[in-house]
XYZ file of C-alpha atoms in Angstrom:
678
model
C 8.996 -6.732 48.776
C 8.295 -10.265 48.391
C 4.481 -10.906 49.574
C 3.934 -7.910 47.561
C 5.330 -8.668 44.537
C 3.810 -11.655 44.598
C 0.096 -10.244 45.525
C 0.889 -8.258 42.140
C 1.770 -10.537 39.966
C -1.500 -12.691 41.308
C -3.460 -9.867 40.540
C -1.931 -9.735 36.865
C -2.925 -13.193 36.714
C -6.901 -12.824 37.470
C -6.705 -9.394 35.069
C -7.677 -11.792 31.999
C -10.438 -13.157 34.634
C -11.844 -10.801 35.493
C -14.357 -10.213 32.282
C -15.592 -13.518 33.615
C -16.937 -11.962 37.258
C -19.689 -9.256 37.341
C -18.521 -5.663 37.969
C -19.046 -5.223 41.282
C -16.826 -8.324 42.518
C -14.089 -7.118 39.622
C -14.134 -3.805 41.596
C -13.965 -5.226 45.549
C -10.996 -7.445 43.797
C -9.162 -4.590 42.374
C -9.526 -2.493 45.648
C -8.527 -5.074 47.594
C -5.345 -5.747 45.606
C -4.618 -1.911 45.412
C -4.957 -1.847 49.432
C -2.990 -4.713 49.781
C 0.139 -3.931 47.255
C 0.016 -0.064 49.424
C 0.238 -2.025 52.792
C -2.577 0.089 54.534
C -4.357 -1.663 56.828
C -2.991 -5.579 56.037
C -2.262 -8.453 57.748
C -0.453 -11.416 56.865
C -3.912 -13.610 57.666
C -5.338 -11.472 55.223
C -2.722 -11.557 52.250
C -2.529 -15.656 52.320
C -6.208 -16.020 52.532
C -6.640 -13.909 49.433
C -3.568 -15.203 47.594
C -5.223 -18.910 48.729
C -8.284 -17.837 47.039
C -7.120 -15.995 43.929
C -5.175 -19.778 43.504
C -8.258 -21.333 43.595
C -10.299 -19.517 41.408
C -6.951 -19.650 39.026
C -7.087 -23.275 39.357
C -11.021 -23.754 39.126
C -11.469 -21.981 35.191
C -8.197 -24.381 34.279
C -10.425 -27.209 35.751
C -13.040 -26.146 33.941
C -11.394 -25.311 30.963
C -9.881 -28.977 30.629
C -13.883 -30.067 31.491
C -15.438 -28.611 28.546
C -11.903 -29.356 26.125
C -12.881 -33.107 27.120
C -16.503 -32.381 26.181
C -15.894 -30.991 23.054
C -13.799 -34.418 22.354
C -16.972 -36.526 22.788
C -18.909 -34.147 20.451
C -16.347 -34.646 17.750
C -16.242 -38.682 17.997
C -20.079 -38.268 18.241
C -20.227 -36.106 15.102
C -17.455 -38.387 13.391
C -19.928 -41.801 14.208
C -23.113 -39.460 13.113
C -24.397 -41.536 9.641
C -26.811 -39.052 9.277
C -24.207 -36.371 8.342
C -22.475 -35.833 5.276
C -19.230 -35.521 4.954
C -18.997 -31.742 4.337
C -21.418 -30.897 7.194
C -19.224 -33.329 9.111
C -16.550 -31.509 8.618
C -17.707 -28.546 9.270
C -18.632 -29.226 13.098
C -15.385 -30.691 13.173
C -14.023 -27.383 12.047
C -16.196 -25.185 14.267
C -14.943 -27.222 17.623
C -11.642 -27.422 16.648
C -11.902 -23.397 16.523
C -13.101 -23.539 20.206
C -10.480 -25.619 21.567
C -7.811 -23.388 20.228
C -9.659 -20.719 21.499
C -9.369 -21.746 25.289
C -6.078 -23.469 24.874
C -4.955 -19.471 23.174
C -6.473 -18.195 26.286
C -4.368 -20.093 28.936
C -1.015 -19.718 27.051
C -1.973 -15.713 27.250
C -2.085 -15.637 31.090
C 1.118 -17.940 31.609
C 2.626 -15.636 29.171
C 1.774 -12.598 31.224
C 2.986 -14.145 34.269
C 6.220 -14.701 32.644
C 6.944 -11.685 31.169
C 6.380 -10.199 34.703
C 9.157 -12.193 35.986
C 11.693 -11.739 33.074
C 10.477 -7.442 34.388
C 11.165 -8.175 37.704
C 14.003 -9.635 37.377
C 16.026 -7.014 35.018
C 17.391 -3.793 35.797
C 15.238 -0.869 35.569
C 18.744 1.460 34.996
C 19.726 -1.027 31.546
C 18.242 0.469 28.278
C 19.339 -2.498 26.963
C 17.356 -5.083 28.760
C 14.177 -2.572 28.794
C 14.570 -2.649 24.832
C 15.273 -6.611 24.615
C 12.345 -7.156 27.112
C 9.716 -4.438 24.642
C 10.794 -6.065 21.787
C 9.848 -9.505 23.344
C 6.429 -8.382 24.302
C 5.919 -7.103 20.912
C 6.744 -10.217 18.928
C 4.224 -11.511 21.415
C 1.661 -9.668 20.466
C 2.303 -9.642 17.253
C 2.292 -13.686 16.779
C -1.149 -13.114 19.111
C -3.058 -11.056 17.031
C -1.956 -12.490 14.309
C -3.000 -16.451 15.801
C -6.410 -14.277 16.591
C -6.487 -13.259 12.852
C -6.560 -16.494 11.001
C -9.018 -17.559 14.225
C -11.725 -14.360 12.901
C -11.150 -15.418 8.937
C -11.777 -19.454 10.114
C -14.689 -17.767 11.888
C -16.191 -15.822 8.620
C -15.617 -18.988 6.511
C -17.583 -21.032 9.469
C -20.175 -18.287 8.930
C -20.492 -18.392 5.117
C -20.358 -22.134 5.033
C -23.681 -22.309 7.483
C -25.326 -19.580 5.733
C -24.791 -21.527 2.598
C -25.752 -24.731 4.251
C -29.307 -22.654 5.295
C -29.839 -21.692 1.406
C -29.219 -25.139 0.355
C -31.958 -26.304 3.006
C -34.414 -24.118 1.474
C -33.950 -24.833 -2.045
C -34.280 -28.419 -0.978
C -37.720 -27.490 0.455
C -39.222 -25.697 -2.292
C -39.088 -26.339 -5.907
C -36.288 -24.242 -8.536
C -37.251 -22.398 -10.697
C -35.509 -22.378 -14.638
C -33.288 -19.681 -13.835
C -32.807 -20.230 -10.509
C -31.182 -23.423 -10.960
C -28.524 -21.534 -13.646
C -27.907 -19.285 -11.180
C -26.852 -21.968 -8.552
C -24.949 -23.839 -10.938
C -23.122 -20.231 -11.767
C -22.734 -19.902 -7.871
C -20.924 -23.142 -7.428
C -18.454 -23.007 -10.734
C -17.454 -19.511 -8.998
C -16.520 -20.456 -5.365
C -14.452 -23.272 -7.427
C -13.234 -20.583 -9.435
C -12.042 -18.504 -6.620
C -11.027 -21.557 -4.661
C -8.454 -22.422 -7.858
C -6.979 -18.982 -8.291
C -6.715 -18.516 -4.581
C -2.814 -18.006 -3.843
C -3.011 -18.575 0.561
C -0.346 -16.018 0.238
C -0.803 -15.265 3.802
C -0.014 -19.398 4.876
C 2.574 -19.948 2.592
C 4.541 -16.635 3.363
C 4.556 -16.545 7.526
C 7.222 -19.340 8.147
C 9.223 -18.489 5.834
C 12.885 -17.419 6.796
C 13.223 -13.489 7.207
C 9.653 -12.784 7.935
C 8.410 -10.683 10.379
C 4.777 -9.660 11.828
C 4.198 -6.039 11.990
C 1.371 -3.807 13.249
C 0.322 -1.447 10.390
C -2.459 2.022 9.915
C -4.995 1.061 7.627
C -6.203 4.645 6.241
C -9.680 4.605 3.619
C -9.459 8.095 2.608
C -7.332 11.379 3.075
C -10.850 12.664 3.772
C -11.642 10.214 6.573
C -14.649 12.030 8.290
C -16.481 13.277 5.203
C -19.900 12.015 5.015
C -19.423 12.178 1.119
C -16.953 9.116 0.772
C -18.567 7.113 3.517
C -20.324 4.593 0.657
C -17.038 4.819 -1.726
C -15.054 3.767 1.675
C -17.074 0.830 1.852
C -16.893 -0.007 -1.670
C -13.012 0.706 -1.570
C -13.414 -1.493 1.643
C -14.290 -4.271 0.099
C -12.169 -3.645 -2.911
C -8.996 -3.730 -0.965
C -8.066 -0.442 -1.805
C -6.968 1.136 1.421
C -3.119 2.181 2.227
C -1.342 0.550 4.969
C 1.226 2.396 7.045
C 3.813 0.794 9.149
C 5.834 1.584 12.239
C 8.008 3.277 10.514
C 6.425 5.147 8.270
C 6.190 3.403 4.972
C 3.241 3.820 2.776
C 1.946 0.681 1.365
C -0.540 0.030 -1.170
C -2.617 -3.263 -3.126
C -0.400 -4.706 -5.177
C -2.225 -8.238 -5.813
C -5.765 -8.885 -4.724
C -7.139 -11.987 -2.647
C -9.834 -11.654 -5.520
C -8.570 -11.629 -8.556
C -11.946 -11.848 -10.805
C -12.768 -8.139 -9.861
C -10.785 -5.660 -11.792
C -9.307 -2.595 -9.968
C -7.432 0.425 -10.108
C -5.237 2.471 -8.181
C -6.262 5.728 -7.844
C -3.919 7.091 -6.277
C -1.357 6.402 -8.514
C -3.903 7.892 -11.668
C -4.342 11.171 -9.365
C -0.244 11.287 -9.522
C 0.020 10.922 -12.896
C -2.475 13.474 -13.389
C -1.139 15.970 -11.481
C 2.134 15.063 -12.920
C 0.739 16.067 -16.603
C -1.100 19.225 -16.002
C 1.341 20.852 -13.692
C 4.216 19.670 -16.586
C 2.902 21.857 -19.106
C 3.288 25.241 -16.642
C 6.704 24.656 -15.709
C 7.846 23.623 -19.380
C 6.353 26.387 -20.863
C 8.407 28.457 -18.369
C 11.523 27.432 -18.432
C 11.297 27.455 -22.313
C 10.590 30.807 -22.235
C 13.581 31.948 -20.016
C 15.818 29.484 -22.245
C 16.431 26.488 -19.714
C 15.897 22.874 -21.278
C 11.946 21.901 -20.516
C 13.412 18.810 -18.188
C 14.128 21.551 -15.464
C 10.235 22.521 -15.705
C 9.577 19.104 -14.934
C 12.279 18.609 -11.974
C 10.407 22.162 -10.529
C 7.078 20.146 -11.036
C 7.924 17.126 -8.894
C 9.703 19.732 -6.463
C 6.197 21.508 -6.167
C 4.243 18.467 -5.971
C 6.396 16.435 -4.034
C 7.739 15.666 -0.016
C 9.003 19.289 0.229
C 6.537 20.800 -1.694
C 2.424 19.995 -1.778
C 2.980 17.078 -0.974
C 0.118 15.858 -3.080
C 1.917 12.308 -4.651
C 0.714 9.411 -2.563
C 2.508 6.846 -5.244
C 5.856 7.844 -5.036
C 7.267 4.305 -5.589
C 4.971 3.595 -8.740
C 5.779 7.208 -10.510
C 9.300 6.156 -10.147
C 8.878 2.980 -11.700
C 7.302 4.388 -14.482
C 9.501 7.085 -14.830
C 12.481 4.230 -15.073
C 10.884 3.439 -18.685
C 11.691 7.186 -19.472
C 15.087 6.280 -19.038
C 14.812 2.833 -21.161
C 13.253 4.279 -24.448
C 15.634 7.657 -23.659
C 18.775 5.213 -23.761
C 17.132 3.540 -26.946
C 16.792 6.289 -29.256
C 20.317 7.540 -27.929
C 21.420 4.049 -29.678
C 19.208 4.221 -32.697
C 21.485 7.372 -33.527
C 24.262 5.546 -32.299
C 25.302 3.245 -35.153
C 27.740 -0.106 -34.514
C 29.887 1.615 -37.235
C 30.462 4.754 -34.715
C 30.525 2.441 -31.782
C 33.387 0.871 -33.414
C 35.239 3.729 -34.346
C 35.020 5.061 -30.871
C 34.936 1.801 -28.334
C 38.694 2.344 -27.594
C 37.726 5.108 -25.768
C 34.639 4.936 -24.817
C 36.314 1.593 -22.572
C 39.372 3.198 -21.373
C 37.545 6.970 -20.596
C 35.852 6.320 -17.982
C 37.624 3.794 -16.198
C 40.283 6.001 -16.119
C 38.255 9.088 -14.472
C 36.633 6.789 -11.823
C 39.812 5.311 -10.772
C 41.266 8.856 -10.592
C 37.796 9.945 -8.877
C 38.883 7.552 -6.425
C 41.970 7.840 -5.920
C 41.032 11.745 -5.231
C 38.343 10.637 -2.388
C 40.988 8.511 -1.034
C 43.399 11.074 -0.328
C 41.008 14.221 0.781
C 39.187 11.388 3.160
C 42.210 10.772 4.690
C 43.019 14.536 5.227
C 39.385 14.372 6.769
C 39.615 11.029 8.508
C 36.707 9.578 6.517
C 36.431 5.802 6.229
C 37.800 4.769 3.363
C 34.495 2.260 2.398
C 32.682 5.428 3.106
C 35.476 7.690 0.334
C 35.186 4.960 -2.329
C 31.734 5.031 -2.347
C 31.245 8.575 -2.560
C 33.428 8.797 -5.508
C 32.114 6.134 -7.225
C 28.711 8.110 -7.187
C 30.419 11.176 -8.075
C 32.169 10.139 -11.348
C 28.908 9.127 -12.727
C 27.239 11.546 -15.497
C 23.467 11.626 -16.700
C 22.905 10.087 -20.029
C 19.197 10.926 -19.815
C 20.769 14.593 -19.061
C 23.293 14.534 -22.138
C 20.979 12.808 -24.585
C 18.059 15.613 -24.186
C 21.529 17.971 -25.312
C 22.175 15.756 -28.420
C 18.743 15.308 -29.190
C 18.023 16.100 -32.607
C 21.295 17.462 -33.479
C 22.921 17.465 -37.129
C 26.212 15.994 -36.373
C 28.871 14.992 -39.434
C 32.499 13.097 -38.940
C 35.035 15.799 -40.734
C 37.567 13.022 -42.557
C 39.656 11.717 -40.205
C 38.207 13.110 -36.815
C 36.089 11.655 -34.202
C 32.209 12.717 -33.455
C 32.563 13.793 -29.856
C 28.641 13.082 -29.497
C 30.012 9.849 -30.168
C 32.898 10.144 -27.688
C 30.227 11.033 -25.388
C 27.767 9.038 -25.894
C 30.465 5.808 -26.244
C 31.680 7.031 -22.449
C 28.209 7.591 -21.062
C 26.644 4.111 -21.898
C 30.204 2.243 -20.060
C 29.241 4.862 -16.964
C 26.310 2.696 -17.114
C 28.194 -0.501 -17.497
C 30.460 0.143 -14.476
C 27.143 1.232 -12.878
C 25.746 -2.163 -12.911
C 29.022 -3.282 -11.787
C 29.117 -0.995 -8.390
C 25.827 -1.977 -7.198
C 26.864 -5.753 -7.115
C 30.338 -4.704 -5.481
C 28.066 -2.790 -2.854
C 27.447 -5.464 -0.142
C 31.533 -6.311 -0.390
C 31.693 -2.295 0.573
C 28.879 -3.042 3.390
C 30.343 -6.278 4.381
C 34.296 -4.168 4.318
C 33.012 -1.643 6.802
C 32.792 -3.863 9.422
C 35.616 -6.963 8.736
C 38.755 -6.974 10.301
C 42.118 -6.690 8.851
C 42.655 -10.255 8.714
C 39.787 -10.321 6.034
C 40.790 -7.661 3.669
C 42.769 -10.040 1.425
C 39.080 -12.051 0.926
C 37.297 -8.913 0.263
C 39.876 -7.633 -2.251
C 39.675 -11.432 -4.062
C 35.815 -11.032 -4.335
C 36.159 -8.000 -5.641
C 38.202 -9.370 -8.578
C 36.056 -12.380 -8.934
C 33.233 -10.025 -9.250
C 34.800 -8.063 -11.881
C 36.072 -11.012 -13.518
C 32.011 -11.904 -13.867
C 31.181 -8.636 -15.256
C 33.657 -8.437 -17.923
C 32.599 -12.239 -18.533
C 29.073 -11.258 -19.270
C 30.269 -8.091 -20.947
C 31.995 -10.584 -23.527
C 28.681 -12.615 -23.366
C 26.354 -9.706 -24.162
C 27.961 -8.789 -27.077
C 28.491 -11.866 -28.851
C 24.427 -12.316 -28.228
C 24.551 -8.331 -30.224
C 26.152 -10.540 -32.410
C 24.460 -12.779 -33.802
C 21.419 -10.931 -33.615
C 22.439 -8.308 -36.185
C 23.740 -11.302 -38.420
C 20.809 -13.445 -38.196
C 17.597 -11.977 -36.699
C 17.186 -8.799 -36.667
C 17.674 -8.293 -40.159
C 14.786 -10.502 -41.003
C 12.588 -9.663 -38.140
C 12.018 -5.848 -38.425
C 11.337 -6.566 -42.811
C 8.313 -8.803 -40.710
C 7.142 -6.178 -38.919
C 7.146 -3.715 -41.663
C 5.426 -6.284 -43.605
C 2.218 -6.484 -41.112
C 2.211 -2.908 -40.160
C 1.594 -1.489 -43.141
C -1.801 0.823 -42.459
C -1.289 -0.283 -38.850
C 1.328 1.419 -36.514
C 0.466 -0.691 -33.723
C 2.020 -3.998 -34.280
C 5.574 -2.382 -35.558
C 5.230 -0.256 -32.174
C 3.947 -2.990 -30.064
C 7.134 -5.414 -32.378
C 10.095 -2.554 -31.239
C 9.108 -2.110 -27.467
C 9.414 -6.159 -27.046
C 12.518 -5.838 -28.450
C 13.713 -3.031 -26.600
C 12.231 -5.363 -23.298
C 14.377 -8.612 -24.690
C 17.664 -6.758 -24.892
C 16.641 -5.096 -21.405
C 15.473 -8.782 -20.310
C 18.963 -10.414 -21.420
C 21.406 -7.895 -19.625
C 19.534 -8.414 -16.940
C 19.715 -11.654 -16.774
C 23.688 -11.867 -17.306
C 24.124 -9.538 -14.236
C 24.556 -6.084 -16.414
C 22.286 -2.972 -16.525
C 19.209 -2.606 -17.809
C 20.255 0.485 -19.566
C 22.932 -1.071 -21.729
C 20.334 -3.488 -23.474
C 18.303 -0.819 -23.879
C 21.317 1.383 -25.734
C 22.574 -1.799 -27.691
C 18.901 -2.550 -29.277
C 18.876 1.184 -30.836
C 22.190 0.049 -31.777
C 20.964 -2.933 -33.444
C 18.120 -1.692 -35.335
C 19.841 0.855 -36.299
C 22.296 -1.125 -38.812
C 19.089 -1.478 -40.844
C 19.474 1.841 -42.698
C 18.495 5.351 -42.267
C 15.102 5.037 -43.294
C 14.338 2.006 -41.051
C 15.774 4.347 -38.037
C 13.680 7.279 -39.444
C 10.658 5.454 -38.727
C 11.339 3.715 -36.010
C 12.225 6.811 -34.135
C 8.714 8.969 -35.321
C 6.868 6.321 -33.714
C 8.559 5.832 -30.289
C 9.732 9.685 -30.284
C 6.274 10.470 -27.842
C 5.836 7.359 -26.078
C 9.489 8.777 -24.831
C 8.882 12.191 -24.451
C 5.675 11.309 -22.094
C 7.560 8.940 -20.177
C 10.625 11.038 -20.049
C 8.833 14.318 -18.248
C 7.017 11.210 -15.794
C 11.147 10.683 -14.868
C 12.299 14.083 -14.498
C 9.313 14.780 -12.256
C 10.205 11.723 -10.300
C 14.053 13.616 -9.735
C 12.287 16.559 -8.046
C 10.399 14.355 -5.643
C 13.582 13.793 -4.116
C 14.640 17.583 -4.428
C 14.593 19.461 -1.197
C 14.665 23.041 -1.346
C 15.065 23.901 2.273
C 17.768 22.059 2.891
C 19.341 23.967 -0.427
C 18.565 27.204 0.993
C 19.749 26.298 4.660
C 23.020 25.163 3.844
C 23.269 27.080 0.251
C 27.534 28.321 0.878
C 28.345 24.797 1.349
C 26.870 23.219 -0.817
C 27.459 25.517 -3.870
C 31.063 25.374 -3.082
C 30.873 21.361 -2.927
C 29.042 21.662 -6.422
C 31.525 23.768 -8.080
C 34.739 21.564 -6.502
C 32.938 18.597 -8.172
C 31.823 20.364 -11.397
C 35.374 21.862 -11.788
C 37.370 18.754 -10.387
C 34.884 16.424 -12.637
C 35.713 18.645 -16.124
C 39.644 18.807 -15.670
C 39.888 14.772 -14.816
C 37.517 14.654 -17.773
C 40.284 17.065 -19.869
C 43.485 15.574 -18.816
C 41.868 11.736 -19.616
C 41.054 12.779 -22.817
C 44.045 14.637 -23.812
C 46.067 11.088 -23.282
C 43.771 8.986 -25.213
C 42.141 11.384 -27.750
C 43.706 11.617 -31.374
C 45.795 14.619 -31.952
C 43.455 15.638 -34.620
C 40.547 15.341 -32.600
C 41.660 17.043 -29.517
C 39.356 20.262 -29.967
C 35.764 17.938 -28.747
C 37.877 17.230 -25.454
C 36.113 20.643 -24.218
C 32.936 19.588 -25.266
C 33.185 16.187 -24.127
C 34.396 17.126 -20.732
C 31.524 19.600 -20.529
C 28.962 16.995 -20.933
C 30.740 14.469 -17.880
C 30.775 17.490 -15.434
C 27.651 16.999 -13.708
C 26.151 13.645 -11.411
C 24.393 11.075 -12.629
C 20.837 10.993 -11.250
C 21.478 7.098 -10.489
C 23.283 9.158 -7.547
C 19.462 9.122 -5.436
C 19.240 5.576 -6.777
C 22.723 4.641 -5.105
C 23.096 6.770 -2.007
C 19.404 5.611 -0.826
C 20.695 2.083 -0.626
C 24.033 3.058 1.007
C 21.951 4.568 3.421
C 19.864 1.949 4.212
C 23.438 -0.619 4.636
C 24.779 1.901 6.470
C 28.072 3.098 4.486
C 26.862 6.669 4.625
C 25.026 8.627 7.106
C 21.846 10.996 6.444
C 24.174 14.361 6.340
C 26.210 12.580 3.874
C 23.270 11.346 1.715
C 21.614 14.751 1.893
C 24.263 16.330 0.651
C 24.979 14.069 -1.953
C 21.324 14.911 -3.485
C 22.042 18.491 -3.425
C 25.144 18.568 -4.601
C 23.733 16.254 -7.491
C 21.017 18.631 -7.967
C 22.391 21.815 -8.250
C 25.285 19.989 -10.512
C 22.431 19.047 -12.863
C 21.242 23.007 -12.684
C 24.520 23.966 -14.282
C 24.545 21.732 -17.041
C 23.007 23.345 -19.472
C 25.169 26.745 -19.126
C 28.517 24.748 -19.151
C 26.944 22.534 -21.918
C 26.423 25.981 -23.970
C 29.524 27.869 -22.995
C 31.449 24.341 -24.486
C 29.424 24.184 -27.826
C 29.960 28.328 -27.914
C 33.625 27.803 -28.298
C 34.262 24.657 -30.471
C 31.881 24.028 -32.416
C 31.378 26.185 -35.761
C 28.383 27.792 -36.169
C 26.015 26.023 -38.285
C 27.160 22.790 -36.432
C 26.317 25.098 -32.798
C 22.261 25.701 -33.980
C 21.370 22.014 -34.117
C 23.427 21.207 -31.262
C 21.560 23.569 -28.919
């Protein structure tokens, strides 16, 4: 067995060297190795002779490699001492010799790495899957590193080839007189080369040794119709422009974000097609929902379902579509804040602060109780309960959009309470995202470290409260000293030109968004506060800005609701319809009952009648559960099955929300106001 293993080892060693021999000799060696391995007609003397010849060939190749390396070193010294060459030419020739040296060394290393890998495999246990997995991982890492080195060497050879071509052109130019135009073009070429060197970032070389960076094998796909002759020239252009798509071994798809050559303008045609398709299909879907009496947003969600992975699967840039859709949330919350003046905020701030906190605590308590009965981990129970306690701000904002609401004497407007509680839930969302790493660690921690985790959560809550205080202090300063002069300047500059006004308001939204993000509070809160601050300038200002921003909001909201539809899977809902309907109705009823209970305790007696409307507005699950669920699934807090259940329950609760809202409006709102609210 030892002799056979030794012979097989040298057979593997000679595989890279077989390329140096002619095909007939290579075939004879392979046949002889197979014959020896099977033990047919093999004698001990032949085995020893074959091993000695193999070792002699390998040692001869290694000696030949050392001789070549010495010759290369002498050639480098000769080039450096050659006074007839320019410094640039010396660097080029030395670099070429060094590339060849590196090629020889890497070839030798690959031989001994193959020997080491075979030894490790022979020493392992073929029944131990973990051992084989580790061996495979080590081979994969070695192959990735070798591929990276080969790629870098290929790039260096391309650069050397380019330099050689340029040197040849320079020699030709020196031998003939150039016209004035040729001299101008030559100067432009040199300036362009300097520009490329200045703006090139060398991102690959700078990041390959950074901690946490892994080498991955990817596929490069040029077009869906890769076999079409019609797209051949188009693919060549895209190959030059770097517009292809990369797919890794985990089936994640990537597109170009920043090109190497920033002087050439590029466009992501996949993203353009996706937006165009969504825009065209949203019209008939929204029209259909309007015809049957549903809000148009459900038509946009249906559009996303039809185009998404569960439908035609024609959306290629899903992440980019979702990112653009987030701006729809930003502008929606800005317009909500624009209708939500600071006076109304001061009137309901206690209810807005207390209501969501009490509801979240009660949801977590019920979740832990059910989790204990069903033997679910506490971390998973806390996550699911908190995720389901959130309600959809964009959805309720669309319910309230355009309604005429006035406070009765001594009463509180239901829209003020509802929007205030939803904004507080957005703050809770930021807090929950900050606490999520602690939940991940708590899932694997022992009881001895529970105290540290609780202390960490308390510290995080303190940081969030401090951030909120800082945000409202900034808002107070802006409202007192900045927002009035800023708007008057915008209004003066935008006479006859709405572009300046739209740009100024958008910049202010993004400024508040950035401030709240830097203070570790949700960006959505910044957009809401931006609208509330501008609304303090009066009703005329609010109407003017709303007329400019509403079209932008409407278009981006279409993208947002379509992006929600990309994560709706009708087939899964159909397969588990009974279970999902039961879970959805349970969640909706529980949220409605808890909201009624909490509002009964904190609302004034004169405003108790609005608790039914506010509870109906809160009795659904926020679309941000998609985001939280995906993060929790990647972190291992919840399983794939629980993640799909959360997605489906969220979707069904959003579909039930309009019916529950209309029922509450019909029951509790007087007829004149009912028409404007629905």
